[in-house]
Each structure stands twice: as C-alpha cells, then as structure tokens.
C-alpha cells in the first residue's frame, strides 16, 4: 500500500518476497496459520481465518512467482538497499533461489497435485532467462555489518564469547581429520601449543568434549591446550555478513 501511495512500484515485489519469507518461517514453526486474510487490519479483519499448511504453501509459491514476474532491471532503484544496492536482478535471483528452497522443503509432497512441486521446480531450472538463480557467492542474500553504533557485528567486544567459549572436541577433531583449513577461521590456536607448532598447524588446535563434566573441561582449559573461538568474532566490528540465503545452499 505504501508503495502504491508513493508511486514506488519497485517495493511491491520486495514486499511480496518478505511476506513470503516470514510466512514460510511461521508455517514451518506452527503449521496452519492465517495467510489469505492476514495483514488486512485496515479492512477490519482483526481475526483472520487459519489456512491449512497446504494452502499457505500454495499461496507462498504463487506470491513468489508473482514477485519474480514483477521484478525487472528497468524498475526504479530502491533507495537505501543495504543488501543489493538497488540491483533488481539480484533480488530476482534471490526470489527464485528462495522458491527452490521452499520447493525442496516440500519434496515429500511431490505427489500433491495442488502444489505441483516437480513442475514448479522444472519451470525455474529450465528457464534461466525468466527465472535467474544465484550464480556465485556475490549473489548471496546477506546483511553486511558496519563500524557504526548499533550496526556492528553482534559479537564485537563481547566479553563472554572471548573468555568463556571454547571449541568442542568432536568438531575440532573432524576438521583436523579432514585437514580442513576452515578450522583456522573458526578457532584460535591453543596458547600452550602455538609457539611449538604455529598457528597454521592442525596440532595447535584442540577442543573439549561437550558431554564431559564441566570440572573436567575447566581443568583442561587451565592447561592452555584448548582452543578458544577465533578472535575475529569479537575483535572485528564488521566481520562476515549475516547470511539469509546463499549460493552454497542453492547448490
């Protein structure tokens, strides 16, 4: 309604997309929810009826398809777009990638003739011109942080995470066994081992067993042979963005 009042048509498909996003989260949590009569308080609909989850998903899929059809590069740029900086094609990619996520969620309902899961999926995959998808990590639907008050990375300067959080042994051992260098981004080397082996040596990293008694784990921590969480999580005000939907998930 606000988009229509101000003559900014670009906001209509984005409003549809975010409506679908939140309704998806609601129905995944609660099942049957109001949808067809929801968000109509201005029409005196203060007790909207509950739709079945099948009806909710059908409306989500139809609204996402409408959002895709409305989005185009010729639309006016969206001011203050922190995610895609007004690039409407990237929003179009996000809409279709999210649609695939919804369809994958419904994969056990493939035989449902009302939802037409397989046909909808094929329609998107087979028509990249009209249904573009994420093509790389640069297309991720991600909210960046800024070194500005109330916009910094949520764990920045968090004393608890830097003094009371240690890596879990099962997770650390898995990455060490795979020789996965992501360990060097998740964890800090144990202070009693780093001088001997170096920060980029898997032998410098250890974790405590999450199921072990707290006293046992505390005793290990005192030895300095247990890894903290990486300091970037509390030292960097910007750090990595918050991912809503990613190319990796699409793949």
XYZ file of C-alpha atoms in Angstrom:
251
model
C 0.000 0.000 0.000
C 2.833 2.383 0.827
C 4.496 1.557 -2.497
C 1.286 2.417 -4.320
C 0.778 5.599 -2.275
C 4.279 6.876 -3.052
C 4.377 5.616 -6.649
C 7.387 3.375 -5.979
C 6.480 0.161 -7.765
C 9.885 -1.394 -7.034
C 8.835 -2.030 -3.466
C 5.799 -4.167 -4.359
C 7.684 -7.348 -5.357
C 10.082 -6.883 -2.432
C 7.132 -6.629 -0.051
C 5.733 -9.840 -1.530
C 9.100 -11.553 -1.121
C 9.497 -10.600 2.536
C 5.887 -11.533 3.233
C 6.598 -14.989 1.798
C 9.852 -15.217 3.764
C 8.154 -14.556 7.102
C 5.092 -16.678 6.323
C 7.393 -19.564 5.426
C 9.104 -19.263 8.820
C 5.730 -19.086 10.573
C 4.208 -22.113 8.880
C 7.393 -24.143 9.392
C 7.051 -23.379 13.111
C 3.293 -23.531 13.659
C 1.747 -25.399 10.689
C -1.666 -23.894 9.918
C -1.542 -20.071 10.092
C -3.567 -17.114 8.775
C -2.442 -16.116 5.285
C -5.262 -15.313 2.871
C -6.897 -12.917 5.360
C -3.713 -11.893 7.194
C -2.257 -8.362 7.240
C -5.620 -6.721 6.478
C -6.215 -4.757 9.659
C -7.145 -1.703 7.598
C -10.096 -3.703 6.263
C -11.250 -4.507 9.809
C -10.040 -8.101 9.531
C -8.711 -8.460 13.056
C -9.359 -12.192 13.406
C -8.137 -13.689 10.124
C -9.047 -17.277 9.442
C -6.437 -20.014 9.640
C -5.433 -21.582 6.334
C -4.197 -25.145 6.115
C -0.464 -25.519 5.680
C -1.065 -26.802 2.144
C -2.987 -23.597 1.336
C -0.264 -21.494 2.940
C 2.479 -23.081 0.849
C 0.385 -22.749 -2.304
C -0.074 -19.024 -1.649
C 3.618 -18.590 -0.837
C 4.624 -20.222 -4.110
C 2.116 -18.153 -6.097
C 3.215 -14.911 -4.438
C 6.883 -15.700 -5.103
C 6.068 -16.350 -8.751
C 4.270 -13.002 -8.888
C 7.223 -11.254 -7.251
C 9.549 -12.729 -9.876
C 7.294 -11.595 -12.721
C 7.137 -8.041 -11.334
C 10.897 -7.638 -10.856
C 12.881 -6.184 -13.742
C 16.076 -4.229 -14.326
C 14.000 -1.346 -15.682
C 12.392 -0.686 -12.305
C 13.352 2.368 -10.267
C 16.293 1.783 -7.962
C 15.399 1.004 -4.351
C 16.934 3.679 -2.135
C 18.927 2.561 0.901
C 19.185 -1.064 -0.220
C 21.898 -2.439 2.088
C 21.860 -5.897 0.527
C 21.908 -5.468 -3.256
C 22.317 -1.681 -3.592
C 19.257 -1.408 -5.800
C 20.219 -4.190 -8.227
C 16.768 -5.598 -9.032
C 18.149 -8.567 -10.961
C 19.871 -9.782 -7.826
C 16.573 -9.511 -5.950
C 15.013 -11.551 -8.755
C 17.707 -14.192 -8.265
C 17.007 -14.225 -4.526
C 13.290 -14.707 -5.097
C 13.854 -17.711 -7.340
C 16.547 -19.257 -5.173
C 14.219 -18.952 -2.186
C 11.443 -20.550 -4.239
C 13.697 -23.547 -4.843
C 14.294 -23.740 -1.083
C 10.539 -23.804 -0.448
C 10.073 -26.487 -3.091
C 12.868 -28.595 -1.599
C 11.168 -28.257 1.784
C 8.064 -29.746 0.150
C 9.888 -32.591 -1.607
C 7.995 -35.233 0.403
C 4.767 -33.804 -1.062
C 5.852 -34.345 -4.660
C 2.660 -36.294 -5.417
C 0.455 -33.383 -4.292
C -1.396 -32.318 -7.436
C -2.348 -28.963 -5.940
C 1.219 -27.870 -5.203
C 2.820 -29.284 -8.392
C 6.286 -29.390 -6.846
C 8.125 -31.081 -9.709
C 6.568 -28.873 -12.389
C 7.331 -25.663 -10.499
C 10.914 -26.739 -9.892
C 11.462 -27.645 -13.553
C 9.902 -24.355 -14.685
C 12.548 -22.391 -12.789
C 15.520 -24.600 -13.631
C 14.719 -24.765 -17.343
C 14.099 -21.056 -17.902
C 17.090 -19.053 -16.574
C 16.165 -16.029 -18.678
C 12.908 -15.512 -16.802
C 13.911 -17.258 -13.575
C 17.549 -16.345 -12.872
C 19.231 -18.002 -9.891
C 22.293 -17.306 -7.765
C 25.447 -17.745 -9.836
C 28.151 -17.198 -7.198
C 28.717 -16.040 -3.621
C 28.471 -12.440 -4.797
C 24.723 -13.032 -5.216
C 24.162 -14.139 -1.611
C 21.242 -12.615 0.256
C 23.393 -11.303 3.083
C 23.133 -8.404 5.513
C 26.511 -6.665 5.945
C 27.657 -5.015 9.157
C 29.180 -1.550 9.504
C 31.507 0.028 12.045
C 28.674 2.258 13.237
C 26.892 2.168 16.597
C 24.114 -0.463 16.582
C 25.268 -1.763 13.177
C 28.386 -3.684 14.208
C 28.894 -7.438 14.197
C 26.765 -8.767 17.107
C 29.694 -10.373 18.995
C 32.025 -7.395 18.644
C 33.589 -6.587 22.031
C 31.547 -9.360 23.616
C 33.483 -10.272 26.742
C 31.641 -13.550 27.284
C 32.470 -15.060 23.902
C 36.181 -14.285 24.251
C 36.574 -15.582 27.806
C 34.001 -18.340 28.216
C 33.681 -20.013 24.790
C 35.951 -22.876 23.774
C 35.914 -25.194 20.798
C 34.190 -28.593 21.002
C 36.379 -31.662 20.565
C 34.163 -33.593 18.129
C 34.015 -30.614 15.767
C 37.737 -29.828 16.020
C 38.761 -33.459 15.542
C 36.548 -33.758 12.470
C 38.180 -30.762 10.786
C 41.656 -31.915 11.835
C 40.976 -35.362 10.366
C 39.898 -33.782 7.096
C 42.763 -31.274 7.232
C 40.134 -28.613 6.626
C 41.699 -25.117 6.811
C 38.334 -23.670 7.845
C 39.422 -24.665 11.349
C 41.876 -21.761 11.229
C 38.945 -19.384 10.643
C 36.668 -20.838 13.329
C 39.159 -21.366 16.144
C 42.195 -19.776 17.734
C 45.282 -21.934 18.292
C 45.745 -23.139 21.871
C 48.177 -20.794 23.609
C 50.332 -23.626 25.005
C 50.754 -25.190 21.552
C 51.002 -22.310 19.101
C 54.624 -21.447 19.928
C 55.616 -25.048 19.298
C 53.688 -25.728 16.109
C 52.496 -22.380 14.715
C 49.015 -21.019 14.034
C 48.597 -22.877 10.727
C 49.397 -26.323 12.076
C 46.480 -28.591 12.982
C 48.390 -29.815 16.043
C 47.900 -26.391 17.626
C 44.138 -26.918 17.907
C 42.165 -28.896 20.487
C 38.664 -28.917 21.896
C 36.824 -30.064 25.000
C 34.128 -32.731 24.894
C 30.724 -31.125 25.197
C 29.322 -34.070 27.158
C 32.170 -34.160 29.702
C 31.726 -32.831 33.258
C 32.307 -29.110 33.478
C 35.076 -29.520 36.048
C 36.994 -31.831 33.700
C 36.759 -29.345 30.866
C 37.730 -26.437 33.107
C 40.842 -28.345 34.172
C 41.831 -28.826 30.529
C 41.288 -25.159 29.771
C 43.682 -24.161 32.559
C 46.490 -26.087 30.824
C 46.281 -23.727 27.844
C 45.952 -26.646 25.433
C 42.330 -25.896 24.430
C 41.340 -23.561 21.591
C 39.181 -20.505 22.062
C 36.817 -19.332 19.377
C 38.699 -17.240 16.787
C 39.324 -13.686 17.932
C 37.861 -12.251 14.726
C 34.393 -12.900 16.152
C 34.883 -10.351 18.920
C 37.667 -8.135 17.556
C 36.228 -7.201 14.147
C 33.280 -4.755 14.093
C 32.345 -5.708 10.501
C 33.442 -9.339 10.122
C 31.321 -11.591 7.886
C 27.740 -10.680 6.914
C 24.652 -12.447 8.223
C 23.581 -14.973 5.582
C 19.885 -15.275 4.842
C 20.214 -17.357 1.690
C 23.404 -18.384 -0.072
C 24.731 -19.757 -3.332
C 26.142 -22.693 -1.371
C 22.686 -23.563 -0.013
C 21.193 -23.328 -3.501
C 23.836 -25.716 -4.836
